[in-house]
Amino acid sequence: MSQATLQQYRRLFKASPGKFLVLRPHSFEIVAATDDYLKATMTREKDIVGKTLFEVFPDNPEDQQADGVQNLLASLQRVQSLKIPDVMGVQRYPIRRPDGLFEDRFWSPVNSPVLDEAGDIEFIIHRAEDVTALV
């Protein structure tokens, strides 16, 4: 595939109308994010790509009932072991705003494996719909 084609696919992915992250399957390092995802999570690509998902999106340490990291990690581990998509129920997962405070959000996430030719997981696609307005 040519460099021009790769750049075209990258632009298409970033502009996709959906909230998507591409993760490495074992470290959960963020490889790419759509513009829609960045906007919804109040983040910038340069600040999250290359970092792990839970480094960028930790639980609120002041919230004793926070279980977003635990639930998301369990879903990603199911994807790793079963190599099939995992649809999560609506999750309360506050997002850290640029000012450092956490804002309550509710998400409807799906985690899906991207398999290589040998059937091994090459990437995990994390899709999340912000359903806060519906809760």
mmCIF file of N, CA and C in Angstrom:
data_model
loop_
_atom_site.group_PDB
_atom_site.id
_atom_site.type_symbol
_atom_site.label_atom_id
_atom_site.label_comp_id
_atom_site.label_asym_id
_atom_site.label_seq_id
_atom_site.Cartn_x
_atom_site.Cartn_y
_atom_site.Cartn_z
ATOM 1 N N MET A 1 0.846 -1.170 0.000
ATOM 2 C CA MET A 1 0.000 0.000 0.000
ATOM 3 C C MET A 1 0.895 1.237 0.000
ATOM 4 N N SER A 2 0.571 2.174 -0.824
ATOM 5 C CA SER A 2 1.399 3.364 -0.947
ATOM 6 C C SER A 2 1.221 4.291 0.260
ATOM 7 N N GLN A 3 2.179 5.162 0.449
ATOM 8 C CA GLN A 3 2.113 6.146 1.535
ATOM 9 C C GLN A 3 0.896 7.064 1.362
ATOM 10 N N ALA A 4 0.611 7.430 0.111
ATOM 11 C CA ALA A 4 -0.550 8.285 -0.164
ATOM 12 C C ALA A 4 -1.845 7.589 0.235
ATOM 13 N N THR A 5 -1.951 6.294 -0.057
ATOM 14 C CA THR A 5 -3.142 5.531 0.307
ATOM 15 C C THR A 5 -3.266 5.428 1.817
ATOM 16 N N LEU A 6 -2.148 5.182 2.508
ATOM 17 C CA LEU A 6 -2.177 5.120 3.968
ATOM 18 C C LEU A 6 -2.642 6.443 4.569
ATOM 19 N N GLN A 7 -2.164 7.539 4.038
ATOM 20 C CA GLN A 7 -2.576 8.855 4.523
ATOM 21 C C GLN A 7 -4.069 9.088 4.267
ATOM 22 N N GLN A 8 -4.540 8.611 3.120
ATOM 23 C CA GLN A 8 -5.954 8.749 2.807
ATOM 24 C C GLN A 8 -6.800 7.960 3.811
ATOM 25 N N TYR A 9 -6.411 6.727 4.113
ATOM 26 C CA TYR A 9 -7.135 5.921 5.097
ATOM 27 C C TYR A 9 -7.101 6.579 6.472
ATOM 28 N N ARG A 10 -5.988 7.151 6.831
ATOM 29 C CA ARG A 10 -5.872 7.842 8.122
ATOM 30 C C ARG A 10 -6.857 9.016 8.193
ATOM 31 N N ARG A 11 -6.915 9.816 7.130
ATOM 32 C CA ARG A 11 -7.854 10.942 7.099
ATOM 33 C C ARG A 11 -9.301 10.454 7.165
ATOM 34 N N LEU A 12 -9.601 9.380 6.451
ATOM 35 C CA LEU A 12 -10.957 8.819 6.475
ATOM 36 C C LEU A 12 -11.324 8.344 7.880
ATOM 37 N N PHE A 13 -10.393 7.650 8.532
ATOM 38 C CA PHE A 13 -10.648 7.167 9.889
ATOM 39 C C PHE A 13 -10.884 8.336 10.834
ATOM 40 N N LYS A 14 -9.995 9.316 10.821
ATOM 41 C CA LYS A 14 -10.103 10.455 11.742
ATOM 42 C C LYS A 14 -11.426 11.199 11.561
ATOM 43 N N ALA A 15 -11.910 11.274 10.336
ATOM 44 C CA ALA A 15 -13.136 12.012 10.048
ATOM 45 C C ALA A 15 -14.401 11.161 10.213
ATOM 46 N N SER A 16 -14.251 9.882 10.522
ATOM 47 C CA SER A 16 -15.404 8.994 10.673
ATOM 48 C C SER A 16 -16.398 9.560 11.677
ATOM 49 N N PRO A 17 -17.682 9.498 11.349
ATOM 50 C CA PRO A 17 -18.691 10.011 12.276
ATOM 51 C C PRO A 17 -18.971 8.988 13.371
ATOM 52 N N GLY A 18 -18.086 8.909 14.300
ATOM 53 C CA GLY A 18 -18.228 7.989 15.419
ATOM 54 C C GLY A 18 -17.063 8.157 16.368
ATOM 55 N N LYS A 19 -17.264 7.688 17.571
ATOM 56 C CA LYS A 19 -16.241 7.808 18.608
ATOM 57 C C LYS A 19 -15.465 6.495 18.687
ATOM 58 N N PHE A 20 -14.300 6.474 18.022
ATOM 59 C CA PHE A 20 -13.489 5.264 17.930
ATOM 60 C C PHE A 20 -12.070 5.524 18.421
ATOM 61 N N LEU A 21 -11.534 4.529 19.130
ATOM 62 C CA LEU A 21 -10.114 4.471 19.465
ATOM 63 C C LEU A 21 -9.580 3.175 18.898
ATOM 64 N N VAL A 22 -8.317 3.182 18.482
ATOM 65 C CA VAL A 22 -7.623 1.952 18.102
ATOM 66 C C VAL A 22 -6.588 1.713 19.186
ATOM 67 N N LEU A 23 -6.610 0.490 19.752
ATOM 68 C CA LEU A 23 -5.735 0.131 20.864
ATOM 69 C C LEU A 23 -4.830 -1.037 20.506
ATOM 70 N N ARG A 24 -3.636 -1.054 21.069
ATOM 71 C CA ARG A 24 -2.792 -2.247 20.992
ATOM 72 C C ARG A 24 -3.424 -3.286 21.918
ATOM 73 N N PRO A 25 -3.406 -4.557 21.537
ATOM 74 C CA PRO A 25 -4.199 -5.553 22.254
ATOM 75 C C PRO A 25 -3.702 -5.958 23.644
ATOM 76 N N HIS A 26 -2.441 -5.769 23.962
ATOM 77 C CA HIS A 26 -1.964 -6.238 25.266
ATOM 78 C C HIS A 26 -1.688 -5.099 26.226
ATOM 79 N N SER A 27 -1.233 -3.985 25.713
ATOM 80 C CA SER A 27 -0.919 -2.836 26.569
ATOM 81 C C SER A 27 -2.071 -1.850 26.648
ATOM 82 N N PHE A 28 -3.012 -1.949 25.721
ATOM 83 C CA PHE A 28 -4.112 -0.995 25.575
ATOM 84 C C PHE A 28 -3.591 0.421 25.316
ATOM 85 N N GLU A 29 -2.447 0.475 24.630
ATOM 86 C CA GLU A 29 -1.893 1.753 24.196
ATOM 87 C C GLU A 29 -2.766 2.298 23.077
ATOM 88 N N ILE A 30 -3.044 3.592 23.129
ATOM 89 C CA ILE A 30 -3.862 4.241 22.105
ATOM 90 C C ILE A 30 -3.007 4.492 20.872
ATOM 91 N N VAL A 31 -3.475 3.976 19.739
ATOM 92 C CA VAL A 31 -2.773 4.103 18.462
ATOM 93 C C VAL A 31 -3.376 5.222 17.623
ATOM 94 N N ALA A 32 -4.702 5.365 17.680
ATOM 95 C CA ALA A 32 -5.394 6.369 16.876
ATOM 96 C C ALA A 32 -6.747 6.672 17.497
ATOM 97 N N ALA A 33 -7.275 7.849 17.170
ATOM 98 C CA ALA A 33 -8.589 8.271 17.658
ATOM 99 C C ALA A 33 -9.280 9.092 16.584
ATOM 100 N N THR A 34 -10.590 8.939 16.498
ATOM 101 C CA THR A 34 -11.335 9.789 15.574
ATOM 102 C C THR A 34 -11.502 11.177 16.181
ATOM 103 N N ASP A 35 -11.708 12.140 15.324
ATOM 104 C CA ASP A 35 -11.930 13.507 15.798
ATOM 105 C C ASP A 35 -13.162 13.571 16.701
ATOM 106 N N ASP A 36 -14.180 12.790 16.372
ATOM 107 C CA ASP A 36 -15.408 12.756 17.166
ATOM 108 C C ASP A 36 -15.127 12.251 18.584
ATOM 109 N N TYR A 37 -14.252 11.256 18.714
ATOM 110 C CA TYR A 37 -13.881 10.727 20.031
ATOM 111 C C TYR A 37 -13.124 11.789 20.832
ATOM 112 N N LEU A 38 -12.189 12.450 20.170
ATOM 113 C CA LEU A 38 -11.404 13.479 20.845
ATOM 114 C C LEU A 38 -12.300 14.597 21.358
ATOM 115 N N LYS A 39 -13.256 15.006 20.545
ATOM 116 C CA LYS A 39 -14.166 16.077 20.947
ATOM 117 C C LYS A 39 -15.008 15.643 22.147
ATOM 118 N N ALA A 40 -15.549 14.433 22.103
ATOM 119 C CA ALA A 40 -16.424 13.942 23.176
ATOM 120 C C ALA A 40 -15.685 13.772 24.496
ATOM 121 N N THR A 41 -14.400 13.466 24.421
ATOM 122 C CA THR A 41 -13.623 13.226 25.647
ATOM 123 C C THR A 41 -12.761 14.420 26.045
ATOM 124 N N MET A 42 -12.907 15.514 25.312
ATOM 125 C CA MET A 42 -12.180 16.749 25.627
ATOM 126 C C MET A 42 -10.667 16.531 25.655
ATOM 127 N N THR A 43 -10.172 15.736 24.698
ATOM 128 C CA THR A 43 -8.744 15.425 24.626
ATOM 129 C C THR A 43 -8.199 15.854 23.269
ATOM 130 N N ARG A 44 -6.881 15.813 23.168
ATOM 131 C CA ARG A 44 -6.211 16.116 21.901
ATOM 132 C C ARG A 44 -5.374 14.900 21.517
ATOM 133 N N GLU A 45 -5.310 14.645 20.235
ATOM 134 C CA GLU A 45 -4.581 13.475 19.729
ATOM 135 C C GLU A 45 -3.154 13.436 20.252
ATOM 136 N N LYS A 46 -2.471 14.553 20.204
ATOM 137 C CA LYS A 46 -1.066 14.580 20.628
ATOM 138 C C LYS A 46 -0.903 14.271 22.109
ATOM 139 N N ASP A 47 -1.975 14.430 22.893
ATOM 140 C CA ASP A 47 -1.908 14.166 24.327
ATOM 141 C C ASP A 47 -2.280 12.746 24.709
ATOM 142 N N ILE A 48 -2.890 11.991 23.775
ATOM 143 C CA ILE A 48 -3.325 10.643 24.155
ATOM 144 C C ILE A 48 -2.664 9.517 23.365
ATOM 145 N N VAL A 49 -2.320 9.759 22.101
ATOM 146 C CA VAL A 49 -1.708 8.693 21.293
ATOM 147 C C VAL A 49 -0.344 8.338 21.895
ATOM 148 N N GLY A 50 -0.125 7.045 22.058
ATOM 149 C CA GLY A 50 1.123 6.567 22.657
ATOM 150 C C GLY A 50 1.001 6.306 24.148
ATOM 151 N N LYS A 51 -0.103 6.722 24.749
ATOM 152 C CA LYS A 51 -0.354 6.466 26.171
ATOM 153 C C LYS A 51 -1.366 5.334 26.283
ATOM 154 N N THR A 52 -1.422 4.709 27.451
ATOM 155 C CA THR A 52 -2.395 3.647 27.637
ATOM 156 C C THR A 52 -3.775 4.238 27.903
ATOM 157 N N LEU A 53 -4.785 3.469 27.591
ATOM 158 C CA LEU A 53 -6.169 3.899 27.751
ATOM 159 C C LEU A 53 -6.451 4.349 29.182
ATOM 160 N N PHE A 54 -5.957 3.587 30.161
ATOM 161 C CA PHE A 54 -6.287 3.886 31.548
ATOM 162 C C PHE A 54 -5.384 4.977 32.138
ATOM 163 N N GLU A 55 -4.292 5.262 31.474
ATOM 164 C CA GLU A 55 -3.465 6.407 31.847
ATOM 165 C C GLU A 55 -4.190 7.698 31.457
ATOM 166 N N VAL A 56 -4.812 7.687 30.305
ATOM 167 C CA VAL A 56 -5.530 8.855 29.806
ATOM 168 C C VAL A 56 -6.903 8.987 30.472
ATOM 169 N N PHE A 57 -7.559 7.860 30.705
ATOM 170 C CA PHE A 57 -8.914 7.867 31.258
ATOM 171 C C PHE A 57 -8.976 7.048 32.550
ATOM 172 N N PRO A 58 -8.415 7.595 33.633
ATOM 173 C CA PRO A 58 -8.466 6.888 34.918
ATOM 174 C C PRO A 58 -9.827 7.094 35.580
ATOM 175 N N ASP A 59 -10.087 6.281 36.595
ATOM 176 C CA ASP A 59 -11.244 6.554 37.442
ATOM 177 C C ASP A 59 -10.954 7.804 38.259
ATOM 178 N N ASN A 60 -12.002 8.492 38.654
ATOM 179 C CA ASN A 60 -11.878 9.643 39.534
ATOM 180 C C ASN A 60 -11.442 9.146 40.913
ATOM 181 N N PRO A 61 -10.250 9.526 41.386
ATOM 182 C CA PRO A 61 -9.766 9.017 42.674
ATOM 183 C C PRO A 61 -10.611 9.481 43.863
ATOM 184 N N GLU A 62 -11.431 10.503 43.674
ATOM 185 C CA GLU A 62 -12.280 10.990 44.762
ATOM 186 C C GLU A 62 -13.651 10.308 44.782
ATOM 187 N N ASP A 63 -13.918 9.450 43.812
ATOM 188 C CA ASP A 63 -15.200 8.760 43.700
ATOM 189 C C ASP A 63 -15.028 7.323 44.174
ATOM 190 N N GLN A 64 -15.511 7.039 45.367
ATOM 191 C CA GLN A 64 -15.371 5.705 45.954
ATOM 192 C C GLN A 64 -16.150 4.634 45.197
ATOM 193 N N GLN A 65 -17.114 5.035 44.395
ATOM 194 C CA GLN A 65 -17.939 4.079 43.648
ATOM 195 C C GLN A 65 -17.511 3.928 42.200
ATOM 196 N N ALA A 66 -16.419 4.568 41.833
ATOM 197 C CA ALA A 66 -15.955 4.516 40.441
ATOM 198 C C ALA A 66 -15.581 3.086 40.064
ATOM 199 N N ASP A 67 -16.147 2.605 38.972
ATOM 200 C CA ASP A 67 -15.819 1.263 38.497
ATOM 201 C C ASP A 67 -15.649 1.216 36.986
ATOM 202 N N GLY A 68 -15.493 2.391 36.366
ATOM 203 C CA GLY A 68 -15.342 2.449 34.920
ATOM 204 C C GLY A 68 -14.118 1.704 34.423
ATOM 205 N N VAL A 69 -12.979 1.909 35.076
ATOM 206 C CA VAL A 69 -11.749 1.224 34.656
ATOM 207 C C VAL A 69 -11.915 -0.280 34.802
ATOM 208 N N GLN A 70 -12.435 -0.716 35.927
ATOM 209 C CA GLN A 70 -12.619 -2.153 36.180
ATOM 210 C C GLN A 70 -13.528 -2.789 35.129
ATOM 211 N N ASN A 71 -14.641 -2.134 34.814
ATOM 212 C CA ASN A 71 -15.587 -2.686 33.842
ATOM 213 C C ASN A 71 -15.007 -2.700 32.431
ATOM 214 N N LEU A 72 -14.337 -1.619 32.052
ATOM 215 C CA LEU A 72 -13.745 -1.552 30.714
ATOM 216 C C LEU A 72 -12.612 -2.560 30.571
ATOM 217 N N LEU A 73 -11.785 -2.687 31.606
ATOM 218 C CA LEU A 73 -10.699 -3.669 31.569
ATOM 219 C C LEU A 73 -11.260 -5.086 31.413
ATOM 220 N N ALA A 74 -12.324 -5.403 32.129
ATOM 221 C CA ALA A 74 -12.940 -6.733 32.019
ATOM 222 C C ALA A 74 -13.426 -6.986 30.589
ATOM 223 N N SER A 75 -14.018 -5.981 29.967
ATOM 224 C CA SER A 75 -14.480 -6.124 28.587
ATOM 225 C C SER A 75 -13.308 -6.360 27.644
ATOM 226 N N LEU A 76 -12.262 -5.571 27.783
ATOM 227 C CA LEU A 76 -11.087 -5.730 26.914
ATOM 228 C C LEU A 76 -10.438 -7.106 27.114
ATOM 229 N N GLN A 77 -10.441 -7.595 28.330
ATOM 230 C CA GLN A 77 -9.885 -8.925 28.587
ATOM 231 C C GLN A 77 -10.752 -10.018 27.964
ATOM 232 N N ARG A 78 -12.066 -9.817 27.928
ATOM 233 C CA ARG A 78 -12.936 -10.789 27.243
ATOM 234 C C ARG A 78 -12.628 -10.798 25.749
ATOM 235 N N VAL A 79 -12.404 -9.626 25.173
ATOM 236 C CA VAL A 79 -12.043 -9.544 23.752
ATOM 237 C C VAL A 79 -10.736 -10.284 23.515
ATOM 238 N N GLN A 80 -9.763 -10.088 24.391
ATOM 239 C CA GLN A 80 -8.468 -10.769 24.256
ATOM 240 C C GLN A 80 -8.630 -12.284 24.294
ATOM 241 N N SER A 81 -9.415 -12.776 25.223
ATOM 242 C CA SER A 81 -9.512 -14.228 25.379
ATOM 243 C C SER A 81 -10.442 -14.888 24.367
ATOM 244 N N LEU A 82 -11.537 -14.235 24.007
ATOM 245 C CA LEU A 82 -12.517 -14.851 23.110
ATOM 246 C C LEU A 82 -12.352 -14.467 21.644
ATOM 247 N N LYS A 83 -11.645 -13.350 21.397
ATOM 248 C CA LYS A 83 -11.417 -12.844 20.038
ATOM 249 C C LYS A 83 -12.714 -12.532 19.303
ATOM 250 N N ILE A 84 -13.699 -12.061 20.059
ATOM 251 C CA ILE A 84 -14.962 -11.623 19.487
ATOM 252 C C ILE A 84 -15.336 -10.282 20.111
ATOM 253 N N PRO A 85 -16.220 -9.507 19.454
ATOM 254 C CA PRO A 85 -16.640 -8.228 20.032
ATOM 255 C C PRO A 85 -17.320 -8.410 21.384
ATOM 256 N N ASP A 86 -17.164 -7.417 22.238
ATOM 257 C CA ASP A 86 -17.799 -7.415 23.551
ATOM 258 C C ASP A 86 -18.618 -6.131 23.664
ATOM 259 N N VAL A 87 -19.922 -6.298 23.793
ATOM 260 C CA VAL A 87 -20.835 -5.168 23.939
ATOM 261 C C VAL A 87 -21.082 -4.973 25.429
ATOM 262 N N MET A 88 -20.774 -3.779 25.909
ATOM 263 C CA MET A 88 -20.967 -3.477 27.322
ATOM 264 C C MET A 88 -22.304 -2.764 27.509
ATOM 265 N N GLY A 89 -22.893 -2.922 28.676
ATOM 266 C CA GLY A 89 -24.074 -2.144 29.028
ATOM 267 C C GLY A 89 -23.661 -0.694 29.244
ATOM 268 N N VAL A 90 -24.621 0.171 29.420
ATOM 269 C CA VAL A 90 -24.315 1.583 29.663
ATOM 270 C C VAL A 90 -23.459 1.696 30.917
ATOM 271 N N GLN A 91 -22.379 2.440 30.799
ATOM 272 C CA GLN A 91 -21.406 2.599 31.870
ATOM 273 C C GLN A 91 -21.322 4.048 32.331
ATOM 274 N N ARG A 92 -21.278 4.251 33.638
ATOM 275 C CA ARG A 92 -20.944 5.572 34.171
ATOM 276 C C ARG A 92 -19.422 5.617 34.211
ATOM 277 N N TYR A 93 -18.853 6.548 33.446
ATOM 278 C CA TYR A 93 -17.392 6.651 33.347
ATOM 279 C C TYR A 93 -17.055 8.133 33.207
ATOM 280 N N PRO A 94 -16.847 8.824 34.347
ATOM 281 C CA PRO A 94 -16.527 10.248 34.282
ATOM 282 C C PRO A 94 -15.245 10.506 33.492
ATOM 283 N N ILE A 95 -15.209 11.635 32.831
ATOM 284 C CA ILE A 95 -14.063 12.039 32.017
ATOM 285 C C ILE A 95 -13.383 13.227 32.686
ATOM 286 N N ARG A 96 -12.049 13.161 32.717
ATOM 287 C CA ARG A 96 -11.296 14.289 33.280
ATOM 288 C C ARG A 96 -11.258 15.411 32.249
ATOM 289 N N ARG A 97 -11.759 16.565 32.646
ATOM 290 C CA ARG A 97 -11.773 17.724 31.770
ATOM 291 C C ARG A 97 -10.374 18.338 31.699
ATOM 292 N N PRO A 98 -10.145 19.241 30.757
ATOM 293 C CA PRO A 98 -8.840 19.903 30.658
ATOM 294 C C PRO A 98 -8.438 20.650 31.931
ATOM 295 N N ASP A 99 -9.428 21.080 32.739
ATOM 296 C CA ASP A 99 -9.095 21.785 33.987
ATOM 297 C C ASP A 99 -8.765 20.832 35.130
ATOM 298 N N GLY A 100 -8.798 19.508 34.866
ATOM 299 C CA GLY A 100 -8.438 18.511 35.867
ATOM 300 C C GLY A 100 -9.606 17.958 36.652
ATOM 301 N N LEU A 101 -10.757 18.586 36.587
ATOM 302 C CA LEU A 101 -11.939 18.090 37.282
ATOM 303 C C LEU A 101 -12.599 16.986 36.455
ATOM 304 N N PHE A 102 -13.359 16.128 37.131
ATOM 305 C CA PHE A 102 -14.046 15.042 36.443
ATOM 306 C C PHE A 102 -15.497 15.428 36.171
ATOM 307 N N GLU A 103 -15.984 15.063 34.987
ATOM 308 C CA GLU A 103 -17.355 15.334 34.573
ATOM 309 C C GLU A 103 -18.058 14.001 34.348
ATOM 310 N N ASP A 104 -19.192 13.796 35.030
ATOM 311 C CA ASP A 104 -19.932 12.549 34.867
ATOM 312 C C ASP A 104 -20.389 12.390 33.431
ATOM 313 N N ARG A 105 -20.142 11.211 32.888
ATOM 314 C CA ARG A 105 -20.600 10.839 31.548
ATOM 315 C C ARG A 105 -21.087 9.397 31.599
ATOM 316 N N PHE A 106 -22.003 9.087 30.724
ATOM 317 C CA PHE A 106 -22.503 7.727 30.575
ATOM 318 C C PHE A 106 -22.260 7.304 29.137
ATOM 319 N N TRP A 107 -21.717 6.099 28.968
ATOM 320 C CA TRP A 107 -21.265 5.616 27.660
ATOM 321 C C TRP A 107 -21.882 4.251 27.366
ATOM 322 N N SER A 108 -22.056 3.982 26.096
ATOM 323 C CA SER A 108 -22.458 2.670 25.612
ATOM 324 C C SER A 108 -21.306 2.156 24.746
ATOM 325 N N PRO A 109 -20.385 1.365 25.336
ATOM 326 C CA PRO A 109 -19.177 0.945 24.620
ATOM 327 C C PRO A 109 -19.275 -0.442 23.965
ATOM 328 N N VAL A 110 -18.507 -0.591 22.901
ATOM 329 C CA VAL A 110 -18.307 -1.884 22.233
ATOM 330 C C VAL A 110 -16.812 -1.998 21.944
ATOM 331 N N ASN A 111 -16.237 -3.145 22.276
ATOM 332 C CA ASN A 111 -14.826 -3.401 22.001
ATOM 333 C C ASN A 111 -14.734 -4.565 21.026
ATOM 334 N N SER A 112 -14.011 -4.358 19.921
ATOM 335 C CA SER A 112 -13.959 -5.360 18.856
ATOM 336 C C SER A 112 -12.521 -5.657 18.457
ATOM 337 N N PRO A 113 -12.195 -6.943 18.294
ATOM 338 C CA PRO A 113 -10.842 -7.291 17.865
ATOM 339 C C PRO A 113 -10.668 -7.099 16.360
ATOM 340 N N VAL A 114 -9.464 -6.751 15.961
ATOM 341 C CA VAL A 114 -9.064 -6.739 14.552
ATOM 342 C C VAL A 114 -8.033 -7.850 14.441
ATOM 343 N N LEU A 115 -8.386 -8.902 13.714
ATOM 344 C CA LEU A 115 -7.525 -10.081 13.628
ATOM 345 C C LEU A 115 -6.603 -9.995 12.415
ATOM 346 N N ASP A 116 -5.386 -10.497 12.583
ATOM 347 C CA ASP A 116 -4.459 -10.571 11.457
ATOM 348 C C ASP A 116 -4.714 -11.865 10.680
ATOM 349 N N GLU A 117 -3.900 -12.117 9.668
ATOM 350 C CA GLU A 117 -4.098 -13.291 8.819
ATOM 351 C C GLU A 117 -4.006 -14.612 9.591
ATOM 352 N N ALA A 118 -3.253 -14.626 10.683
ATOM 353 C CA ALA A 118 -3.081 -15.838 11.487
ATOM 354 C C ALA A 118 -4.180 -16.001 12.529
ATOM 355 N N GLY A 119 -5.086 -15.020 12.621
ATOM 356 C CA GLY A 119 -6.159 -15.097 13.602
ATOM 357 C C GLY A 119 -5.786 -14.512 14.955
ATOM 358 N N ASP A 120 -4.645 -13.850 15.040
ATOM 359 C CA ASP A 120 -4.232 -13.192 16.278
ATOM 360 C C ASP A 120 -4.764 -11.767 16.296
ATOM 361 N N ILE A 121 -4.976 -11.251 17.489
ATOM 362 C CA ILE A 121 -5.490 -9.889 17.605
ATOM 363 C C ILE A 121 -4.364 -8.904 17.307
ATOM 364 N N GLU A 122 -4.581 -8.098 16.281
ATOM 365 C CA GLU A 122 -3.608 -7.083 15.888
ATOM 366 C C GLU A 122 -3.920 -5.754 16.578
ATOM 367 N N PHE A 123 -5.207 -5.434 16.686
ATOM 368 C CA PHE A 123 -5.670 -4.222 17.349
ATOM 369 C C PHE A 123 -7.018 -4.498 17.981
ATOM 370 N N ILE A 124 -7.427 -3.617 18.886
ATOM 371 C CA ILE A 124 -8.787 -3.620 19.414
ATOM 372 C C ILE A 124 -9.380 -2.255 19.089
ATOM 373 N N ILE A 125 -10.577 -2.277 18.511
ATOM 374 C CA ILE A 125 -11.281 -1.030 18.249
ATOM 375 C C ILE A 125 -12.283 -0.825 19.384
ATOM 376 N N HIS A 126 -12.147 0.311 20.028
ATOM 377 C CA HIS A 126 -13.038 0.698 21.126
ATOM 378 C C HIS A 126 -13.978 1.772 20.581
ATOM 379 N N ARG A 127 -15.268 1.467 20.584
ATOM 380 C CA ARG A 127 -16.278 2.426 20.141
ATOM 381 C C ARG A 127 -17.133 2.782 21.346
ATOM 382 N N ALA A 128 -17.371 4.055 21.541
ATOM 383 C CA ALA A 128 -18.182 4.485 22.675
ATOM 384 C C ALA A 128 -19.157 5.559 22.217
ATOM 385 N N GLU A 129 -20.402 5.361 22.546
ATOM 386 C CA GLU A 129 -21.411 6.378 22.280
ATOM 387 C C GLU A 129 -21.727 7.068 23.604
ATOM 388 N N ASP A 130 -21.687 8.378 23.588
ATOM 389 C CA ASP A 130 -22.005 9.175 24.768
ATOM 390 C C ASP A 130 -23.523 9.248 24.873
ATOM 391 N N VAL A 131 -24.072 8.578 25.889
ATOM 392 C CA VAL A 131 -25.535 8.540 26.077
ATOM 393 C C VAL A 131 -25.943 9.349 27.315
ATOM 394 N N THR A 132 -25.077 10.238 27.746
ATOM 395 C CA THR A 132 -25.331 11.034 28.954
ATOM 396 C C THR A 132 -26.670 11.748 28.879
ATOM 397 N N ALA A 133 -27.003 12.311 27.750
ATOM 398 C CA ALA A 133 -28.260 13.059 27.614
ATOM 399 C C ALA A 133 -29.485 12.166 27.756
ATOM 400 N N LEU A 134 -29.313 10.857 27.596
ATOM 401 C CA LEU A 134 -30.441 9.929 27.663
ATOM 402 C C LEU A 134 -30.649 9.337 29.050
ATOM 403 N N VAL A 135 -29.665 9.525 29.918
ATOM 404 C CA VAL A 135 -29.726 8.904 31.253
ATOM 405 C C VAL A 135 -30.358 9.837 32.253
#
